Amino acid sequence: MAPGSPPGPAIATMKLNERSLAFYATCDAPVDNAGFLYKKGGRHAAYHRRWFVLRGNMLFYFEDAASREPVGVIILEGCTVELVEAAEEFAFAVRFAGTRARTYVLAAESQDAMEGWVKALSRASFDYLRLVVRELEQQLAAVRGGGGMALPQPQPQSLPLPPSLPSAPAPVLSLPSAPAPVPALPLPRRPSALPPKENGCAVWSTEATFRPGPEPPPPPPRRRASAPHGPLDMAPFARLHECYGQEIRALRGQWLSSRVQP
Amino acid sequence: MRYNEKELQALSRQPAEMAAELGMRGPKKGSVLKRRLVKLVVNFLFYFRTDEAEPVGALLLERCRVIREEPGTFSISFIEDPERKYHFECSSEEQCQEWMEALRRASYEFMRRSLIFYRNEIRKVTGKDPLEQFGISEEARFQLSGLQA
């Protein structure tokens, strides 16, 4: 949670564009989840009630819902979301890999809220989103058929996208590696640059000059399924997704059985 | 703002979408150009001193703006303060173009819009929602309403 460096001038903390982060946290766009959660201060610390806002792969927390600036942010890459044994009801944890990694213990105020948060957080990583996008890219290419890819019609302005498919041949897409705790192999270089489309003018990345370009290299296999059943390398995406679904269902099963209390 | 620095450092060690040694100049007036190893991992741009394993810093690439400056040079700034620019000097026009393309597509928000676009395209062609088979068709983060107006 807090930058881990000890006090003193010897070790500088990493710079981060915190001001931009704060603007991202409080901008007008719809959020992916929001609500009050209790956050455990540290291993032996008390819980503090904070207003949490999930946006993309960033979990911001504020003193309260009206605060203009976050107290902090949890960057949600390479983590798993689990139930925990805790004195608090509706508790769950965001756990990171690594020897001295932090585990964030959070508690919701209801069963529904907890389930909602666990679902939202376990699908919050950029990695996960990228997997889904790749899968859909493949599907779209498949339904459009082989050579001579037709360009899609320009969208009506309800979607702020002027879409266009690249004129480069579709690259071979390797299936993303499964979430196994092994270090990623060195990645192949991306195919060479897209035919340039910019005319040198400023382009906001938030305005979608959308271009599904050559595939980025496969994401590193970082997110660990709760019970890896041997190598899932090259598993079809549906199986991979089933693993995510299984985690959710397993958690749900645990919640339901834990509710049957005398 | 507090953040999980250790995890961000771990992220900086993950395989990168793009990595290169570039000249980098910070946004403050009078900043000097420095050689940095610049590495794009998910929606973060990390920059390292060329002989160090831990990054000097990171830029979250949400709501950012990537524009061409001088030949072979581009800048990154953020919507809320467009004059505050991080400058990057490349060794060729091609490298500059490649980086600009990659950085414009690097944000979570861009990836989300891609998903929504593909979802709709597939729905138009097949009549079916491709997210249903994965049980995520109702996820708030993938709805059309999630797009910024």
Short mmCIF file of C-alpha atoms in Angstrom, two decimals:
data_model
loop_
_atom_site.label_atom_id
_atom_site.label_comp_id
_atom_site.label_asym_id
_atom_site.label_seq_id
_atom_site.Cartn_x
_atom_site.Cartn_y
_atom_site.Cartn_z
CA MET A 1 0.00 0.00 0.00
CA ALA A 2 2.39 2.70 0.99
CA PRO A 3 5.54 2.95 -1.11
CA GLY A 4 7.81 0.44 0.51
CA SER A 5 10.96 2.49 0.77
CA PRO A 6 12.21 3.32 4.23
CA PRO A 7 12.51 6.94 5.28
CA GLY A 8 15.74 8.76 4.52
CA PRO A 9 17.33 10.29 1.48
CA ALA A 10 19.23 7.22 0.34
CA ILE A 11 16.48 5.40 -1.53
CA ALA A 12 14.22 7.33 -3.87
CA THR A 13 10.74 6.06 -4.49
CA MET A 14 9.64 5.46 -8.01
CA LYS A 15 8.10 8.43 -9.74
CA LEU A 16 4.54 8.09 -10.91
CA ASN A 17 2.30 10.61 -12.64
CA GLU A 18 0.12 10.87 -9.58
CA ARG A 19 -1.63 14.02 -10.61
CA SER A 20 -2.85 12.34 -13.79
CA LEU A 21 -3.81 9.32 -11.77
CA ALA A 22 -5.93 11.48 -9.52
CA PHE A 23 -7.67 13.01 -12.53
CA TYR A 24 -8.28 9.56 -13.97
CA ALA A 25 -9.75 8.54 -10.63
CA THR A 26 -12.22 11.39 -10.50
CA CYS A 27 -13.10 11.94 -14.15
CA ASP A 28 -16.67 11.75 -15.38
CA ALA A 29 -16.54 8.47 -17.24
CA PRO A 30 -18.62 5.60 -15.83
CA VAL A 31 -16.79 3.48 -13.33
CA ASP A 32 -16.52 -0.28 -13.30
CA ASN A 33 -17.55 -0.55 -9.68
CA ALA A 34 -17.88 1.75 -6.69
CA GLY A 35 -18.88 1.46 -3.08
CA PHE A 36 -17.77 1.42 0.51
CA LEU A 37 -15.40 -1.28 1.63
CA TYR A 38 -13.50 -1.82 4.83
CA LYS A 39 -9.79 -1.96 4.23
CA LYS A 40 -7.43 -3.54 6.68
CA GLY A 41 -4.60 -1.15 7.44
CA GLY A 42 -1.91 -3.77 7.81
CA ARG A 43 -1.42 -7.23 9.23
CA HIS A 44 -2.42 -6.25 12.74
CA ALA A 45 -4.19 -3.03 11.99
CA ALA A 46 -7.80 -2.05 12.16
CA TYR A 47 -10.18 -1.75 9.27
CA HIS A 48 -10.89 1.64 7.79
CA ARG A 49 -14.03 2.37 5.84
CA ARG A 50 -13.13 3.83 2.50
CA TRP A 51 -14.93 4.74 -0.68
CA PHE A 52 -13.57 2.51 -3.43
CA VAL A 53 -13.73 3.23 -7.15
CA LEU A 54 -12.68 0.66 -9.71
CA ARG A 55 -11.73 2.05 -13.05
CA GLY A 56 -9.95 -0.18 -15.52
CA ASN A 57 -7.13 -1.95 -13.71
CA MET A 58 -6.92 0.72 -11.01
CA LEU A 59 -8.67 0.38 -7.68
CA PHE A 60 -8.75 3.81 -6.08
CA TYR A 61 -9.82 4.47 -2.53
CA PHE A 62 -10.98 7.72 -1.03
CA GLU A 63 -11.63 8.99 2.44
CA ASP A 64 -15.27 9.24 1.45
CA ALA A 65 -17.46 9.47 -1.64
CA ALA A 66 -17.13 13.23 -1.89
CA SER A 67 -13.33 13.40 -1.71
CA ARG A 68 -11.61 15.09 -4.61
CA GLU A 69 -8.41 13.10 -4.40
CA PRO A 70 -7.77 9.43 -3.65
CA VAL A 71 -5.96 8.37 -0.50
CA GLY A 72 -4.40 5.64 -2.58
CA VAL A 73 -4.65 3.20 -5.44
CA ILE A 74 -4.13 -0.52 -5.84
CA ILE A 75 -2.79 -1.42 -9.28
CA LEU A 76 -4.50 -4.64 -10.24
CA GLU A 77 -2.05 -6.50 -12.43
CA GLY A 78 -0.77 -9.89 -11.44
CA CYS A 79 -3.14 -10.44 -8.57
CA THR A 80 -5.73 -12.96 -7.56
CA VAL A 81 -8.92 -12.34 -5.66
CA GLU A 82 -9.83 -14.81 -2.93
CA LEU A 83 -12.06 -15.34 0.02
CA VAL A 84 -10.36 -15.11 3.35
CA GLU A 85 -10.85 -16.32 6.83
CA ALA A 86 -11.42 -13.14 8.72
CA ALA A 87 -13.26 -11.87 11.71
CA GLU A 88 -15.04 -9.50 9.37
CA GLU A 89 -18.05 -10.71 7.46
CA PHE A 90 -18.00 -10.52 3.67
CA ALA A 91 -14.23 -10.36 3.59
CA PHE A 92 -12.07 -11.07 0.59
CA ALA A 93 -8.47 -10.48 -0.38
CA VAL A 94 -6.53 -9.12 -3.29
CA ARG A 95 -3.32 -11.11 -3.26
CA PHE A 96 -0.17 -10.46 -5.19
CA ALA A 97 2.54 -12.97 -6.02
CA GLY A 98 6.07 -12.57 -4.75
CA THR A 99 7.86 -13.11 -1.50
CA ARG A 100 7.20 -9.84 0.24
CA ALA A 101 4.09 -8.99 -1.65
CA ARG A 102 1.21 -7.31 0.02
CA THR A 103 -2.20 -8.86 0.45
CA TYR A 104 -5.05 -6.41 0.71
CA VAL A 105 -7.85 -7.61 2.92
CA LEU A 106 -11.15 -5.93 2.20
CA ALA A 107 -14.62 -6.40 3.55
CA ALA A 108 -17.90 -5.48 1.95
CA GLU A 109 -21.09 -4.54 3.71
CA SER A 110 -23.26 -7.28 2.23
CA GLN A 111 -23.06 -10.60 0.48
CA ASP A 112 -24.17 -9.09 -2.80
CA ALA A 113 -21.63 -6.32 -2.57
CA MET A 114 -18.87 -8.81 -1.83
CA GLU A 115 -19.82 -11.00 -4.80
CA GLY A 116 -20.01 -7.97 -7.03
CA TRP A 117 -16.59 -6.80 -5.98
CA VAL A 118 -14.94 -10.18 -6.30
CA LYS A 119 -16.32 -10.59 -9.80
CA ALA A 120 -15.35 -7.08 -10.84
CA LEU A 121 -11.85 -7.25 -9.39
CA SER A 122 -11.00 -10.67 -10.74
CA ARG A 123 -11.68 -9.42 -14.25
CA ALA A 124 -10.12 -6.01 -13.86
CA SER A 125 -6.64 -6.63 -15.19
CA PHE A 126 -5.43 -5.30 -18.48
CA ASP A 127 -4.18 -8.80 -19.23
CA TYR A 128 -7.66 -10.22 -18.95
CA LEU A 129 -9.16 -7.54 -21.14
CA ARG A 130 -6.50 -8.12 -23.73
CA LEU A 131 -7.27 -11.84 -23.79
CA VAL A 132 -10.93 -11.16 -24.43
CA VAL A 133 -10.15 -8.63 -27.15
CA ARG A 134 -7.84 -11.06 -28.91
CA GLU A 135 -10.46 -13.74 -28.78
CA LEU A 136 -13.04 -11.43 -30.31
CA GLU A 137 -10.59 -10.30 -32.96
CA GLN A 138 -10.15 -13.91 -33.98
CA GLN A 139 -13.87 -14.51 -33.96
CA LEU A 140 -14.55 -11.48 -36.10
CA ALA A 141 -11.91 -12.51 -38.60
CA ALA A 142 -13.45 -15.97 -38.68
CA VAL A 143 -17.00 -14.82 -39.29
CA ARG A 144 -15.86 -12.42 -41.95
CA GLY A 145 -14.18 -15.26 -43.78
CA GLY A 146 -10.67 -15.55 -45.20
CA GLY A 147 -9.03 -13.29 -47.76
CA GLY A 148 -10.50 -10.02 -48.86
CA MET A 149 -11.54 -8.77 -45.47
CA ALA A 150 -14.32 -6.31 -45.93
CA LEU A 151 -14.02 -3.06 -44.10
CA PRO A 152 -16.79 -2.54 -41.63
CA GLN A 153 -19.29 0.21 -42.25
CA PRO A 154 -18.59 3.43 -40.45
CA GLN A 155 -20.37 3.39 -37.16
CA PRO A 156 -23.23 5.69 -36.32
CA GLN A 157 -22.13 8.28 -33.85
CA SER A 158 -23.52 6.44 -30.88
CA LEU A 159 -20.18 4.64 -30.93
CA PRO A 160 -17.37 7.18 -31.07
CA LEU A 161 -15.30 4.95 -33.31
CA PRO A 162 -14.22 5.43 -36.88
CA PRO A 163 -13.19 1.83 -37.25
CA SER A 164 -10.93 0.51 -39.92
CA LEU A 165 -9.17 -2.78 -40.26
CA PRO A 166 -5.49 -2.75 -41.16
CA SER A 167 -4.56 -3.32 -44.74
CA ALA A 168 -1.68 -5.49 -43.58
CA PRO A 169 -2.41 -9.21 -43.68
CA ALA A 170 -3.81 -10.54 -40.47
CA PRO A 171 -0.95 -11.85 -38.36
CA VAL A 172 -0.98 -15.35 -37.02
CA LEU A 173 -2.46 -15.17 -33.57
CA SER A 174 -1.04 -17.52 -31.04
CA LEU A 175 -3.40 -18.35 -28.23
CA PRO A 176 -2.55 -16.60 -25.05
CA SER A 177 -0.68 -18.69 -22.54
CA ALA A 178 -2.58 -19.89 -19.57
CA PRO A 179 -2.24 -18.21 -16.25
CA ALA A 180 0.49 -20.39 -14.84
CA PRO A 181 3.13 -19.23 -12.42
CA VAL A 182 6.06 -19.59 -14.77
CA PRO A 183 8.21 -16.81 -16.08
CA ALA A 184 7.26 -15.71 -19.55
CA LEU A 185 9.50 -16.64 -22.45
CA PRO A 186 11.17 -13.88 -24.40
CA LEU A 187 8.57 -12.52 -26.73
CA PRO A 188 8.83 -12.28 -30.48
CA ARG A 189 9.14 -8.86 -31.94
CA ARG A 190 5.90 -7.42 -33.19
CA PRO A 191 5.29 -7.35 -36.90
CA SER A 192 6.64 -4.18 -38.41
CA ALA A 193 4.76 -0.96 -38.20
CA LEU A 194 1.29 -0.42 -39.53
CA PRO A 195 0.93 1.67 -42.61
CA PRO A 196 1.02 5.11 -41.08
CA LYS A 197 -2.41 6.64 -40.79
CA GLU A 198 -1.69 9.65 -38.71
CA ASN A 199 -1.14 12.89 -40.52
CA GLY A 200 0.99 14.19 -37.72
CA CYS A 201 -1.81 15.99 -35.96
CA ALA A 202 -2.53 15.43 -32.34
CA VAL A 203 -4.64 12.41 -31.63
CA TRP A 204 -6.14 11.86 -28.25
CA SER A 205 -5.86 8.27 -27.18
CA THR A 206 -9.28 8.55 -25.63
CA GLU A 207 -10.84 9.45 -28.93
CA ALA A 208 -10.86 6.20 -30.73
CA THR A 209 -8.87 6.41 -33.84
CA PHE A 210 -9.43 2.77 -33.47
CA ARG A 211 -7.17 0.47 -35.32
CA PRO A 212 -6.99 -3.18 -34.44
CA GLY A 213 -3.40 -3.48 -35.48
CA PRO A 214 -0.84 -6.24 -35.51
CA GLU A 215 -1.05 -8.34 -32.46
CA PRO A 216 0.95 -7.37 -29.46
CA PRO A 217 3.00 -10.20 -28.07
CA PRO A 218 1.13 -12.64 -25.88
CA PRO A 219 0.68 -11.32 -22.37
CA PRO A 220 2.88 -12.78 -19.71
CA PRO A 221 1.17 -15.63 -17.91
CA ARG A 222 0.74 -13.99 -14.57
CA ARG A 223 -2.69 -14.49 -13.22
CA ARG A 224 -2.78 -17.73 -11.34
CA ALA A 225 -5.90 -19.85 -11.40
CA SER A 226 -6.65 -21.01 -7.90
CA ALA A 227 -6.06 -24.65 -8.82
CA PRO A 228 -3.85 -24.98 -11.84
CA HIS A 229 -4.34 -28.38 -13.37
CA GLY A 230 -1.04 -28.80 -15.09
CA PRO A 231 -0.07 -26.96 -18.24
CA LEU A 232 -2.93 -25.13 -19.84
CA ASP A 233 -0.62 -23.76 -22.48
CA MET A 234 -2.36 -23.20 -25.75
CA ALA A 235 -5.70 -24.10 -24.20
CA PRO A 236 -8.59 -22.77 -26.17
CA PHE A 237 -9.77 -19.50 -24.81
CA ALA A 238 -13.06 -21.05 -23.81
CA ARG A 239 -11.23 -23.42 -21.51
CA LEU A 240 -9.17 -20.60 -20.13
CA HIS A 241 -12.27 -18.62 -19.49
CA GLU A 242 -13.87 -21.63 -17.92
CA CYS A 243 -11.08 -21.55 -15.36
CA TYR A 244 -11.97 -18.00 -14.44
CA GLY A 245 -15.60 -19.07 -14.28
CA GLN A 246 -14.71 -22.03 -12.11
CA GLU A 247 -12.99 -19.79 -9.62
CA ILE A 248 -16.08 -17.64 -9.40
CA ARG A 249 -18.34 -20.65 -9.02
CA ALA A 250 -16.08 -22.17 -6.38
CA LEU A 251 -16.13 -18.95 -4.44
CA ARG A 252 -19.89 -18.76 -4.76
CA GLY A 253 -20.16 -22.31 -3.47
CA GLN A 254 -18.06 -21.40 -0.48
CA TRP A 255 -20.11 -18.31 0.21
CA LEU A 256 -23.35 -20.20 0.02
CA SER A 257 -22.17 -22.97 2.31
CA SER A 258 -20.69 -20.49 4.74
CA ARG A 259 -24.04 -18.76 4.95
CA VAL A 260 -25.67 -21.87 6.31
CA GLN A 261 -24.82 -20.98 9.86
CA PRO A 262 -26.75 -21.90 12.98
CA MET B 1 -1.32 9.14 -3.22
CA ARG B 2 -0.31 5.76 -1.93
CA TYR B 3 0.18 2.95 -4.36
CA ASN B 4 1.54 -0.59 -4.33
CA GLU B 5 5.01 0.29 -5.49
CA LYS B 6 6.42 -3.20 -5.12
CA GLU B 7 3.83 -4.58 -7.49
CA LEU B 8 4.44 -1.77 -9.93
CA GLN B 9 8.14 -2.56 -9.82
CA ALA B 10 7.34 -6.22 -10.44
CA LEU B 11 5.21 -5.17 -13.38
CA SER B 12 8.14 -3.25 -14.80
CA ARG B 13 10.06 -6.53 -14.98
CA GLN B 14 7.40 -8.25 -17.08
CA PRO B 15 7.93 -8.76 -20.80
CA ALA B 16 7.21 -5.54 -22.60
CA GLU B 17 5.06 -4.70 -25.55
CA MET B 18 7.83 -2.34 -26.64
CA ALA B 19 11.20 -1.50 -25.18
CA ALA B 20 13.98 0.71 -26.44
CA GLU B 21 16.61 3.15 -25.35
CA LEU B 22 15.33 6.62 -26.12
CA GLY B 23 16.20 10.15 -25.21
CA MET B 24 13.77 11.41 -22.60
CA ARG B 25 13.13 14.85 -21.28
CA GLY B 26 10.81 15.55 -18.36
CA PRO B 27 8.05 18.14 -18.36
CA LYS B 28 9.73 20.70 -16.12
CA LYS B 29 11.26 23.76 -17.73
CA GLY B 30 14.96 23.38 -18.25
CA SER B 31 14.84 19.59 -18.20
CA VAL B 32 17.77 17.95 -19.85
CA LEU B 33 17.55 15.11 -22.32
CA LYS B 34 18.64 11.85 -20.74
CA ARG B 35 19.14 8.38 -22.14
CA ARG B 36 16.52 6.09 -20.70
CA LEU B 37 15.42 2.53 -21.28
CA VAL B 38 11.74 2.99 -21.97
CA LYS B 39 9.45 0.02 -21.59
CA LEU B 40 5.75 -0.33 -22.34
CA VAL B 41 3.97 -2.89 -20.15
CA VAL B 42 0.17 -3.02 -20.19
CA ASN B 43 -0.95 0.59 -19.71
CA PHE B 44 2.24 1.78 -18.05
CA LEU B 45 5.30 3.33 -19.58
CA PHE B 46 8.33 2.62 -17.39
CA TYR B 47 11.63 4.39 -17.76
CA PHE B 48 14.94 3.18 -16.38
CA ARG B 49 18.45 4.52 -16.17
CA THR B 50 20.20 2.41 -18.75
CA ASP B 51 22.29 0.51 -16.21
CA GLU B 52 19.70 0.01 -13.49
CA ALA B 53 17.19 -2.74 -12.85
CA GLU B 54 14.62 -0.66 -11.00
CA PRO B 55 12.69 1.98 -12.89
CA VAL B 56 13.20 5.65 -12.22
CA GLY B 57 9.52 6.15 -12.84
CA ALA B 58 6.32 5.15 -14.57
CA LEU B 59 3.59 6.90 -16.48
CA LEU B 60 0.05 5.55 -16.40
CA LEU B 61 -1.12 5.95 -19.97
CA GLU B 62 -4.78 6.80 -19.43
CA ARG B 63 -6.28 9.99 -20.84
CA CYS B 64 -2.98 10.81 -22.47
CA ARG B 65 -2.16 12.49 -25.69
CA VAL B 66 0.70 11.41 -27.97
CA ILE B 67 1.80 13.94 -30.55
CA ARG B 68 4.64 14.43 -32.97
CA GLU B 69 7.09 17.12 -32.03
CA GLU B 70 10.28 17.63 -34.01
CA PRO B 71 11.23 14.96 -36.55
CA GLY B 72 11.89 11.70 -34.75
CA THR B 73 10.49 13.12 -31.52
CA PHE B 74 7.13 12.70 -29.86
CA SER B 75 5.62 13.83 -26.61
CA ILE B 76 3.19 12.43 -24.09
CA SER B 77 0.94 14.75 -22.15
CA PHE B 78 -2.28 14.32 -20.23
CA ILE B 79 -5.71 15.71 -20.88
CA GLU B 80 -5.86 17.80 -17.76
CA ASP B 81 -2.58 19.60 -18.51
CA PRO B 82 -1.69 19.40 -22.19
CA GLU B 83 1.28 21.74 -21.95
CA ARG B 84 3.07 19.54 -19.48
CA LYS B 85 4.90 17.24 -21.88
CA TYR B 86 7.25 14.32 -21.57
CA HIS B 87 9.48 14.35 -24.63
CA PHE B 88 10.96 11.26 -26.27
CA GLU B 89 13.64 11.31 -28.91
CA CYS B 90 13.86 8.30 -31.20
CA SER B 91 16.70 7.14 -33.39
CA SER B 92 14.57 7.11 -36.54
CA GLU B 93 11.25 8.25 -37.94
CA GLU B 94 10.14 4.66 -38.16
CA GLN B 95 10.86 4.06 -34.50
CA CYS B 96 9.05 7.26 -33.63
CA GLN B 97 6.01 6.19 -35.62
CA GLU B 98 6.03 2.74 -34.07
CA TRP B 99 6.11 4.12 -30.55
CA MET B 100 3.38 6.64 -31.18
CA GLU B 101 1.11 3.94 -32.59
CA ALA B 102 1.77 1.64 -29.68
CA LEU B 103 1.28 4.32 -27.04
CA ARG B 104 -2.02 5.49 -28.51
CA ARG B 105 -3.35 1.96 -28.25
CA ALA B 106 -1.85 1.28 -24.85
CA SER B 107 -4.59 2.51 -22.55
CA TYR B 108 -7.13 0.35 -20.82
CA GLU B 109 -9.83 2.64 -22.13
CA PHE B 110 -8.70 2.08 -25.72
CA MET B 111 -8.68 -1.68 -25.20
CA ARG B 112 -12.15 -1.50 -23.71
CA ARG B 113 -13.46 0.39 -26.72
CA SER B 114 -11.86 -2.22 -28.99
CA LEU B 115 -13.74 -4.91 -27.15
CA ILE B 116 -17.03 -3.10 -27.45
CA PHE B 117 -16.37 -2.51 -31.15
CA TYR B 118 -15.61 -6.18 -31.84
CA ARG B 119 -18.55 -7.27 -29.79
CA ASN B 120 -20.86 -5.15 -31.86
CA GLU B 121 -19.33 -6.14 -35.16
CA ILE B 122 -19.68 -9.82 -34.35
CA ARG B 123 -23.22 -9.26 -33.18
CA LYS B 124 -24.03 -7.55 -36.44
CA VAL B 125 -22.66 -10.37 -38.52
CA THR B 126 -23.81 -13.34 -36.48
CA GLY B 127 -26.77 -11.96 -34.57
CA LYS B 128 -25.22 -13.29 -31.38
CA ASP B 129 -23.40 -11.65 -28.51
CA PRO B 130 -19.91 -13.19 -28.38
CA LEU B 131 -19.56 -12.41 -24.69
CA GLU B 132 -22.47 -14.62 -23.73
CA GLN B 133 -20.51 -17.81 -24.14
CA PHE B 134 -18.04 -16.52 -21.58
CA GLY B 135 -20.69 -15.40 -19.18
CA ILE B 136 -19.56 -11.80 -19.17
CA SER B 137 -22.17 -10.16 -21.35
CA GLU B 138 -23.67 -8.36 -18.38
CA GLU B 139 -20.39 -7.05 -17.01
CA ALA B 140 -20.69 -3.33 -16.53
CA ARG B 141 -17.25 -2.74 -17.94
CA PHE B 142 -18.21 -4.07 -21.38
CA GLN B 143 -21.41 -2.15 -21.92
CA LEU B 144 -21.88 0.46 -24.61
CA SER B 145 -22.85 2.90 -21.90
CA GLY B 146 -19.31 2.57 -20.63
CA LEU B 147 -18.04 4.65 -23.50
CA GLN B 148 -17.27 8.24 -22.79
CA ALA B 149 -19.71 10.48 -24.58
#
